[in-house]
């Protein structure tokens, strides 16, 4: 079998590695026009900031790919001919395949603003974007970043380390409203401001204004303000990168439409990662999941299908994490930013530091008489993945969770722990007298207990 | 407004190399470096300290302690002030920004120069102290107070510089990692052991007409600690303490805490690496090849010192080995004790990173490492599937461990060489790593995670 994978991102590469594990004889070719070797897209910001060099972000040493017989080809796929099972490439001769995996990721979204084509206005997604940003921000005094998502704050931090002033335009009243409840969002707002960023909430980009040489010179906002800036970063989100599939017979909507095995409408063609769109997503999941973690599970699941041992997509309990400047964030489970009717929330926030813990749980149901934990959200505190997902998956009662909460803490040794404060708060709110079993490192026994 | 994706055409430009600044050309061009006026003033103080050294060296006089005071205030005061201005302000958090553009920290020309200068100084201190007479004279007030004889006063100078470096750069490390209590306590510990056990106590013993004793070094790092001739002149109490630490203290502590109790909390070599060496920790080689060389070399040195010690005892007992035993001794002292541990170990910081000796040479690290790998309760736990493969942990591991290799598999990290400095955990932007002591079963291999276990995802 000759498997061709278009895209050497996390989805494509996880698939390649899993196909190699499942099928020692398969011929695997990965085509990408971004870089010779796969690297961590999530680490792009560290290249600009000078924390890392490109070589540091490569997922494996270069020899890994030859050793595992995964051919990496640097080229661009211009079109897919599904009936002839060939790909048209930009530089090389057409390439034929037996099976095809499309893992082409995303492209940055632009909203059609006047002036968005000017020099100095760009999105931020790949190494070519980084290249452009490096050139175009040299000597820049002030920049505007548009977007209240994870890439927006990364752009702000990047520019800030170069001594460039940043105005950050965010449409909503707090940062990342799709994922963060108001309290946490406010904490992020304040943190970003304390880091020296001019954060303007409930403000959108209206127009980008040119100078005499066609470069960006200022922007105007929906509030009628004008901000002088020599560079504008657009980070309002991404869209699946599927335009090159037009006319190939592969069904697309916003992304490539796939079933639970990541198979497209054609039997030998699969799609995974940012560019895939589920026809029927699993409960609690969105049809398009532009996330590193999702891309990894997509790639692995697709590999099983490609090797003729299909498995249904089972991503498990949702999780995500990020860092806003110096503030870490982790979430486990489906965190509703507005609570469902039968849901309650327990929220504790440190009086002076940027730290918070939130536990969401259901109101006790009559059948089992438990208040099941549904989501955990922590700011400035690290929690254990396996413990949190175990509790959520098993609908563990909130009081059991609280009593054992010490076991979920993953902060470095000697770090002050705040689980007792959370329990005390619960006791006050619920009129209970729970005590915290403080132990960390007893997860194993704990898991055995509640299983 | 329509929401249209932007660049969908086939026109993605060719990309060859990330336009990383060439550090060797960027003495002032580091785009992430914007020193404030106050920082520049602090740097001037450091410069004055360096100037005082030069003046002493050239003039051959310490000017009755005036230069010593200038050196301490310049290096110590200026250095600490600079660290405070750099890391002590604003939000606490990891600040490795610009390191890869730095001509000093990214093996640029300043780094190379610095490495050559340091190595040269070490060579002079060890073998040609007569060329350093002036610099040694700067420390005369201390040597005089201790009654140190001419001819070995270079060790007072060396010890003082060493301690000044650990103290000043210890403050820097403390401030840089001030948001992590593990790092603060560990830094205080390692600085304390250098300043008290490595500097003050040995000189106090000298003042009391006792032999200079380093109570925080044990055989085989303190290679002659168990040699027959040491038994001739060492106080019995010190010998008993040393032997108890080697045969009882070390294994017990390592069983409970891993080798970190020594390598990154107590040891003087480790102390210098964790403080003065912190700016260079990312320079260690992470390749598989380096790992291979490391395992051969470090265990080779261990075998060498064990063999040498046994031969010396056999010789002392039965007089059978004569020149072979003393030959082993001579070569060990020269190649390992002086060249490797002394000169290369520190002189190459700016080129090969701060733990070259600890990683490739130290026989103590080899023993502790074997214990850590096979008998300890210590491990670095990976937090399920949260790793984004960014590479920060591997890059900033001073021991050249490819931490990410384990983290992106969701696997615990149990490696002989890990000194438990905790920096991988500190630099991880996703909270993936935590140093832990825990039950021994299930220590090695993947942690329990339903998602990862079920699909074999990572
Ligand atoms: C700056 C940034 C930070 C991020 N941070 C996080 C984070 O912290 N956590 C998180 O969960 N997610 C994060 N994400 C999102 C995450 O990186 C993506 O979801 C993930 O990388 C998608 O992986 P993928 O394999 O689907 O596609 P990609 O990684 O986009 O890989 C697709 C590859 O295919 C290539 N390609 C596309 N079209 C063609 C063609 N026609 N011919 C040849 N090659 C082609 C592209 O050049 C690219 O290399 C971040 C994204 C960005 C941009
Ligand atoms: S693995 Fe982590 S704790 Fe161990 S030496 Fe490397 S950075 Fe330090
Ligand atoms: S463990 Fe943390 S620092 Fe290391 S690669 Fe993963 S996310 Fe990055």
PDB file of C-alpha atoms in Angstrom, chain B residues 90-312:
ATOM      1  CA  UNK B  90       6.703  42.945  37.070  1.00  0.00           C
ATOM      2  CA  UNK B  91       5.065  39.569  36.640  1.00  0.00           C
ATOM      3  CA  UNK B  92       7.103  36.600  37.707  1.00  0.00           C
ATOM      4  CA  UNK B  93       7.343  34.002  34.993  1.00  0.00           C
ATOM      5  CA  UNK B  94       9.749  32.256  32.686  1.00  0.00           C
ATOM      6  CA  UNK B  95      11.818  34.796  30.821  1.00  0.00           C
ATOM      7  CA  UNK B  96      14.035  33.064  28.335  1.00  0.00           C
ATOM      8  CA  UNK B  97      13.220  35.617  25.677  1.00  0.00           C
ATOM      9  CA  UNK B  98      16.034  36.549  23.343  1.00  0.00           C
ATOM     10  CA  UNK B  99      18.415  33.865  24.586  1.00  0.00           C
ATOM     11  CA  UNK B 100      18.634  32.339  21.119  1.00  0.00           C
ATOM     12  CA  UNK B 101      19.581  35.720  19.671  1.00  0.00           C
ATOM     13  CA  UNK B 102      22.183  36.459  22.291  1.00  0.00           C
ATOM     14  CA  UNK B 103      25.798  36.550  21.167  1.00  0.00           C
ATOM     15  CA  UNK B 104      26.715  35.571  24.704  1.00  0.00           C
ATOM     16  CA  UNK B 105      24.228  32.803  25.410  1.00  0.00           C
ATOM     17  CA  UNK B 106      23.701  31.241  21.995  1.00  0.00           C
ATOM     18  CA  UNK B 107      27.317  30.377  21.220  1.00  0.00           C
ATOM     19  CA  UNK B 108      27.896  33.643  19.436  1.00  0.00           C
ATOM     20  CA  UNK B 109      31.320  35.252  19.355  1.00  0.00           C
ATOM     21  CA  UNK B 110      30.926  36.674  22.853  1.00  0.00           C
ATOM     22  CA  UNK B 111      30.145  33.201  24.164  1.00  0.00           C
ATOM     23  CA  UNK B 112      33.205  31.719  22.493  1.00  0.00           C
ATOM     24  CA  UNK B 113      35.439  34.517  23.770  1.00  0.00           C
ATOM     25  CA  UNK B 114      34.097  34.061  27.250  1.00  0.00           C
ATOM     26  CA  UNK B 115      34.684  30.306  27.033  1.00  0.00           C
ATOM     27  CA  UNK B 116      38.281  30.769  25.913  1.00  0.00           C
ATOM     28  CA  UNK B 117      38.916  33.348  28.624  1.00  0.00           C
ATOM     29  CA  UNK B 118      37.481  31.139  31.358  1.00  0.00           C
ATOM     30  CA  UNK B 119      39.359  28.080  30.168  1.00  0.00           C
ATOM     31  CA  UNK B 120      42.571  30.102  30.010  1.00  0.00           C
ATOM     32  CA  UNK B 121      42.086  31.364  33.538  1.00  0.00           C
ATOM     33  CA  UNK B 122      41.547  27.819  34.775  1.00  0.00           C
ATOM     34  CA  UNK B 123      44.715  26.612  33.086  1.00  0.00           C
ATOM     35  CA  UNK B 124      46.659  29.432  34.731  1.00  0.00           C
ATOM     36  CA  UNK B 125      45.177  28.801  38.174  1.00  0.00           C
ATOM     37  CA  UNK B 126      45.937  25.088  38.041  1.00  0.00           C
ATOM     38  CA  UNK B 127      49.333  25.018  36.390  1.00  0.00           C
ATOM     39  CA  UNK B 128      50.815  28.499  36.026  1.00  0.00           C
ATOM     40  CA  UNK B 129      49.712  30.549  39.034  1.00  0.00           C
ATOM     41  CA  UNK B 130      52.903  32.586  38.732  1.00  0.00           C
ATOM     42  CA  UNK B 131      51.242  34.490  35.866  1.00  0.00           C
ATOM     43  CA  UNK B 132      48.385  35.451  38.138  1.00  0.00           C
ATOM     44  CA  UNK B 133      50.416  36.922  40.993  1.00  0.00           C
ATOM     45  CA  UNK B 134      48.788  40.318  40.697  1.00  0.00           C
ATOM     46  CA  UNK B 135      45.277  38.941  40.648  1.00  0.00           C
ATOM     47  CA  UNK B 136      46.063  36.675  43.588  1.00  0.00           C
ATOM     48  CA  UNK B 137      47.343  39.694  45.499  1.00  0.00           C
ATOM     49  CA  UNK B 138      43.891  41.270  45.274  1.00  0.00           C
ATOM     50  CA  UNK B 139      42.761  38.587  47.718  1.00  0.00           C
ATOM     51  CA  UNK B 140      45.695  39.067  50.073  1.00  0.00           C
ATOM     52  CA  UNK B 141      43.567  40.426  52.904  1.00  0.00           C
ATOM     53  CA  UNK B 142      41.761  37.076  53.077  1.00  0.00           C
ATOM     54  CA  UNK B 143      44.909  34.994  52.564  1.00  0.00           C
ATOM     55  CA  UNK B 144      46.695  36.967  55.273  1.00  0.00           C
ATOM     56  CA  UNK B 145      43.865  36.542  57.724  1.00  0.00           C
ATOM     57  CA  UNK B 146      43.965  32.799  57.090  1.00  0.00           C
ATOM     58  CA  UNK B 147      47.721  32.671  57.241  1.00  0.00           C
ATOM     59  CA  UNK B 148      47.789  31.063  53.798  1.00  0.00           C
ATOM     60  CA  UNK B 149      51.338  30.475  52.571  1.00  0.00           C
ATOM     61  CA  UNK B 150      52.646  32.033  49.366  1.00  0.00           C
ATOM     62  CA  UNK B 151      52.457  29.518  46.576  1.00  0.00           C
ATOM     63  CA  UNK B 152      48.998  28.230  47.365  1.00  0.00           C
ATOM     64  CA  UNK B 153      47.200  31.536  47.633  1.00  0.00           C
ATOM     65  CA  UNK B 154      45.707  31.061  44.188  1.00  0.00           C
ATOM     66  CA  UNK B 155      43.203  28.752  45.869  1.00  0.00           C
ATOM     67  CA  UNK B 156      41.964  31.558  48.085  1.00  0.00           C
ATOM     68  CA  UNK B 157      41.483  33.677  45.001  1.00  0.00           C
ATOM     69  CA  UNK B 158      39.801  30.814  43.190  1.00  0.00           C
ATOM     70  CA  UNK B 159      37.528  29.966  46.108  1.00  0.00           C
ATOM     71  CA  UNK B 160      36.560  33.586  46.530  1.00  0.00           C
ATOM     72  CA  UNK B 161      35.692  34.050  42.862  1.00  0.00           C
ATOM     73  CA  UNK B 162      33.780  30.782  42.868  1.00  0.00           C
ATOM     74  CA  UNK B 163      31.750  31.801  45.888  1.00  0.00           C
ATOM     75  CA  UNK B 164      31.171  35.298  44.551  1.00  0.00           C
ATOM     76  CA  UNK B 165      29.892  33.776  41.326  1.00  0.00           C
ATOM     77  CA  UNK B 166      27.607  31.322  43.114  1.00  0.00           C
ATOM     78  CA  UNK B 167      26.313  34.037  45.437  1.00  0.00           C
ATOM     79  CA  UNK B 168      25.672  36.670  42.794  1.00  0.00           C
ATOM     80  CA  UNK B 169      24.322  34.347  40.157  1.00  0.00           C
ATOM     81  CA  UNK B 170      22.385  32.572  42.895  1.00  0.00           C
ATOM     82  CA  UNK B 171      20.488  35.802  43.449  1.00  0.00           C
ATOM     83  CA  UNK B 172      19.884  35.941  39.720  1.00  0.00           C
ATOM     84  CA  UNK B 173      18.562  32.371  39.661  1.00  0.00           C
ATOM     85  CA  UNK B 174      16.401  33.061  42.699  1.00  0.00           C
ATOM     86  CA  UNK B 175      14.824  36.079  41.026  1.00  0.00           C
ATOM     87  CA  UNK B 176      14.481  34.459  37.631  1.00  0.00           C
ATOM     88  CA  UNK B 177      12.534  31.543  39.064  1.00  0.00           C
ATOM     89  CA  UNK B 178      10.908  33.447  41.913  1.00  0.00           C
ATOM     90  CA  UNK B 179       7.418  32.275  40.960  1.00  0.00           C
ATOM     91  CA  UNK B 180       8.355  28.678  41.789  1.00  0.00           C
ATOM     92  CA  UNK B 181       8.926  27.846  45.413  1.00  0.00           C
ATOM     93  CA  UNK B 182      10.808  24.649  44.554  1.00  0.00           C
ATOM     94  CA  UNK B 183      13.350  26.724  42.655  1.00  0.00           C
ATOM     95  CA  UNK B 184      13.690  29.307  45.406  1.00  0.00           C
ATOM     96  CA  UNK B 185      14.331  26.761  48.122  1.00  0.00           C
ATOM     97  CA  UNK B 186      16.671  24.741  45.943  1.00  0.00           C
ATOM     98  CA  UNK B 187      18.659  27.815  44.965  1.00  0.00           C
ATOM     99  CA  UNK B 188      18.987  28.953  48.569  1.00  0.00           C
ATOM    100  CA  UNK B 189      20.148  25.469  49.533  1.00  0.00           C
ATOM    101  CA  UNK B 190      22.806  25.189  46.889  1.00  0.00           C
ATOM    102  CA  UNK B 191      24.118  28.706  47.558  1.00  0.00           C
ATOM    103  CA  UNK B 192      24.147  28.006  51.288  1.00  0.00           C
ATOM    104  CA  UNK B 193      26.201  24.838  50.853  1.00  0.00           C
ATOM    105  CA  UNK B 194      28.737  26.646  48.702  1.00  0.00           C
ATOM    106  CA  UNK B 195      29.071  29.723  50.896  1.00  0.00           C
ATOM    107  CA  UNK B 196      29.122  27.825  54.187  1.00  0.00           C
ATOM    108  CA  UNK B 197      30.381  24.285  53.507  1.00  0.00           C
ATOM    109  CA  UNK B 198      32.452  25.180  50.477  1.00  0.00           C
ATOM    110  CA  UNK B 199      33.872  28.544  51.488  1.00  0.00           C
ATOM    111  CA  UNK B 200      33.505  29.613  55.115  1.00  0.00           C
ATOM    112  CA  UNK B 201      33.877  26.304  56.959  1.00  0.00           C
ATOM    113  CA  UNK B 202      37.058  25.078  55.241  1.00  0.00           C
ATOM    114  CA  UNK B 203      38.767  28.414  55.926  1.00  0.00           C
ATOM    115  CA  UNK B 204      37.472  28.361  59.478  1.00  0.00           C
ATOM    116  CA  UNK B 205      39.152  24.982  59.927  1.00  0.00           C
ATOM    117  CA  UNK B 206      42.358  26.509  58.582  1.00  0.00           C
ATOM    118  CA  UNK B 207      42.087  29.310  61.142  1.00  0.00           C
ATOM    119  CA  UNK B 208      41.717  26.667  63.841  1.00  0.00           C
ATOM    120  CA  UNK B 209      44.881  24.973  62.591  1.00  0.00           C
ATOM    121  CA  UNK B 210      42.869  22.087  61.192  1.00  0.00           C
ATOM    122  CA  UNK B 211      43.093  20.637  57.675  1.00  0.00           C
ATOM    123  CA  UNK B 212      40.876  22.289  55.069  1.00  0.00           C
ATOM    124  CA  UNK B 213      37.760  20.126  55.035  1.00  0.00           C
ATOM    125  CA  UNK B 214      34.999  20.093  52.447  1.00  0.00           C
ATOM    126  CA  UNK B 215      32.182  18.341  54.212  1.00  0.00           C
ATOM    127  CA  UNK B 216      29.867  18.416  51.211  1.00  0.00           C
ATOM    128  CA  UNK B 217      32.162  16.470  48.885  1.00  0.00           C
ATOM    129  CA  UNK B 218      32.377  12.712  49.115  1.00  0.00           C
ATOM    130  CA  UNK B 219      34.337  10.028  47.356  1.00  0.00           C
ATOM    131  CA  UNK B 220      34.407   9.424  44.396  1.00  0.00           C
ATOM    132  CA  UNK B 221      33.819  13.069  43.439  1.00  0.00           C
ATOM    133  CA  UNK B 222      36.287  13.924  46.173  1.00  0.00           C
ATOM    134  CA  UNK B 223      38.515  11.330  44.550  1.00  0.00           C
ATOM    135  CA  UNK B 224      41.174  10.982  47.237  1.00  0.00           C
ATOM    136  CA  UNK B 225      38.576  10.860  50.012  1.00  0.00           C
ATOM    137  CA  UNK B 226      39.112   7.117  50.403  1.00  0.00           C
ATOM    138  CA  UNK B 227      42.734   6.869  49.363  1.00  0.00           C
ATOM    139  CA  UNK B 228      45.182   5.370  51.836  1.00  0.00           C
ATOM    140  CA  UNK B 229      47.278   8.517  52.098  1.00  0.00           C
ATOM    141  CA  UNK B 230      44.193  10.538  53.063  1.00  0.00           C
ATOM    142  CA  UNK B 231      43.791   8.268  56.053  1.00  0.00           C
ATOM    143  CA  UNK B 232      47.231   9.368  57.137  1.00  0.00           C
ATOM    144  CA  UNK B 233      46.342  12.953  57.891  1.00  0.00           C
ATOM    145  CA  UNK B 234      42.565  13.328  58.056  1.00  0.00           C
ATOM    146  CA  UNK B 235      40.804  13.584  61.406  1.00  0.00           C
ATOM    147  CA  UNK B 236      39.038  10.314  62.180  1.00  0.00           C
ATOM    148  CA  UNK B 237      35.675  12.037  62.569  1.00  0.00           C
ATOM    149  CA  UNK B 238      35.864  13.405  59.030  1.00  0.00           C
ATOM    150  CA  UNK B 239      36.755   9.995  57.646  1.00  0.00           C
ATOM    151  CA  UNK B 240      33.883   8.344  59.447  1.00  0.00           C
ATOM    152  CA  UNK B 241      31.509  11.052  58.251  1.00  0.00           C
ATOM    153  CA  UNK B 242      32.730  10.661  54.676  1.00  0.00           C
ATOM    154  CA  UNK B 243      32.456   6.891  54.682  1.00  0.00           C
ATOM    155  CA  UNK B 244      29.017   6.968  56.300  1.00  0.00           C
ATOM    156  CA  UNK B 245      27.816   9.408  53.667  1.00  0.00           C
ATOM    157  CA  UNK B 246      29.103   7.261  50.812  1.00  0.00           C
ATOM    158  CA  UNK B 247      27.884   3.907  51.989  1.00  0.00           C
ATOM    159  CA  UNK B 248      24.757   4.775  53.976  1.00  0.00           C
ATOM    160  CA  UNK B 249      23.678   8.388  53.524  1.00  0.00           C
ATOM    161  CA  UNK B 250      23.918   8.468  49.752  1.00  0.00           C
ATOM    162  CA  UNK B 251      21.907   5.354  48.933  1.00  0.00           C
ATOM    163  CA  UNK B 252      19.240   6.112  51.507  1.00  0.00           C
ATOM    164  CA  UNK B 253      18.775   9.727  50.427  1.00  0.00           C
ATOM    165  CA  UNK B 254      18.811   8.759  46.779  1.00  0.00           C
ATOM    166  CA  UNK B 255      16.246   6.054  47.389  1.00  0.00           C
ATOM    167  CA  UNK B 256      13.849   8.599  48.816  1.00  0.00           C
ATOM    168  CA  UNK B 257      14.590  11.723  46.780  1.00  0.00           C
ATOM    169  CA  UNK B 258      16.575  10.769  43.704  1.00  0.00           C
ATOM    170  CA  UNK B 259      20.039  12.098  43.048  1.00  0.00           C
ATOM    171  CA  UNK B 260      18.784  15.660  43.172  1.00  0.00           C
ATOM    172  CA  UNK B 261      19.295  15.771  46.934  1.00  0.00           C
ATOM    173  CA  UNK B 262      22.981  16.016  46.074  1.00  0.00           C
ATOM    174  CA  UNK B 263      23.455  17.179  42.485  1.00  0.00           C
ATOM    175  CA  UNK B 264      21.181  20.186  42.491  1.00  0.00           C
ATOM    176  CA  UNK B 265      20.784  20.914  46.204  1.00  0.00           C
ATOM    177  CA  UNK B 266      24.188  20.364  47.839  1.00  0.00           C
ATOM    178  CA  UNK B 267      27.124  19.751  45.495  1.00  0.00           C
ATOM    179  CA  UNK B 268      29.498  22.636  44.847  1.00  0.00           C
ATOM    180  CA  UNK B 269      29.976  21.769  41.161  1.00  0.00           C
ATOM    181  CA  UNK B 270      26.219  21.545  40.823  1.00  0.00           C
ATOM    182  CA  UNK B 271      25.950  24.826  42.695  1.00  0.00           C
ATOM    183  CA  UNK B 272      28.077  26.632  40.164  1.00  0.00           C
ATOM    184  CA  UNK B 273      26.177  25.006  37.300  1.00  0.00           C
ATOM    185  CA  UNK B 274      22.783  25.997  38.715  1.00  0.00           C
ATOM    186  CA  UNK B 275      23.792  29.605  39.311  1.00  0.00           C
ATOM    187  CA  UNK B 276      26.649  30.832  37.127  1.00  0.00           C
ATOM    188  CA  UNK B 277      25.782  28.142  34.595  1.00  0.00           C
ATOM    189  CA  UNK B 278      22.078  28.905  34.348  1.00  0.00           C
ATOM    190  CA  UNK B 279      22.488  31.264  31.362  1.00  0.00           C
ATOM    191  CA  UNK B 280      24.039  28.393  29.381  1.00  0.00           C
ATOM    192  CA  UNK B 281      21.879  25.422  30.350  1.00  0.00           C
ATOM    193  CA  UNK B 282      20.267  25.174  26.907  1.00  0.00           C
ATOM    194  CA  UNK B 283      23.615  24.544  25.203  1.00  0.00           C
ATOM    195  CA  UNK B 284      23.811  20.883  26.238  1.00  0.00           C
ATOM    196  CA  UNK B 285      23.678  18.409  23.366  1.00  0.00           C
ATOM    197  CA  UNK B 286      20.373  16.512  23.225  1.00  0.00           C
ATOM    198  CA  UNK B 287      21.193  14.085  20.441  1.00  0.00           C
ATOM    199  CA  UNK B 288      21.041  10.318  20.864  1.00  0.00           C
ATOM    200  CA  UNK B 289      24.718  10.239  19.959  1.00  0.00           C
ATOM    201  CA  UNK B 290      25.614  12.454  22.898  1.00  0.00           C
ATOM    202  CA  UNK B 291      23.588  10.181  25.166  1.00  0.00           C
ATOM    203  CA  UNK B 292      25.561   7.183  23.947  1.00  0.00           C
ATOM    204  CA  UNK B 293      28.900   8.871  24.554  1.00  0.00           C
ATOM    205  CA  UNK B 294      27.697  10.061  27.943  1.00  0.00           C
ATOM    206  CA  UNK B 295      26.906   6.558  29.196  1.00  0.00           C
ATOM    207  CA  UNK B 296      30.269   5.178  28.135  1.00  0.00           C
ATOM    208  CA  UNK B 297      32.252   8.054  29.499  1.00  0.00           C
ATOM    209  CA  UNK B 298      30.667   8.537  32.871  1.00  0.00           C
ATOM    210  CA  UNK B 299      30.696   4.867  33.724  1.00  0.00           C
ATOM    211  CA  UNK B 300      34.225   4.622  32.413  1.00  0.00           C
ATOM    212  CA  UNK B 301      35.347   7.313  34.836  1.00  0.00           C
ATOM    213  CA  UNK B 302      33.551   5.510  37.641  1.00  0.00           C
ATOM    214  CA  UNK B 303      35.363   2.290  36.816  1.00  0.00           C
ATOM    215  CA  UNK B 304      38.641   4.213  36.611  1.00  0.00           C
ATOM    216  CA  UNK B 305      38.324   5.711  40.084  1.00  0.00           C
ATOM    217  CA  UNK B 306      37.143   2.473  41.702  1.00  0.00           C
ATOM    218  CA  UNK B 307      40.048   0.616  40.138  1.00  0.00           C
ATOM    219  CA  UNK B 308      42.514   3.316  41.167  1.00  0.00           C
ATOM    220  CA  UNK B 309      41.277   3.301  44.756  1.00  0.00           C
ATOM    221  CA  UNK B 310      41.421  -0.491  44.984  1.00  0.00           C
ATOM    222  CA  UNK B 311      44.913  -0.567  43.517  1.00  0.00           C
ATOM    223  CA  UNK B 312      46.157   2.080  45.898  1.00  0.00           C
TER     224      UNK B 312
END
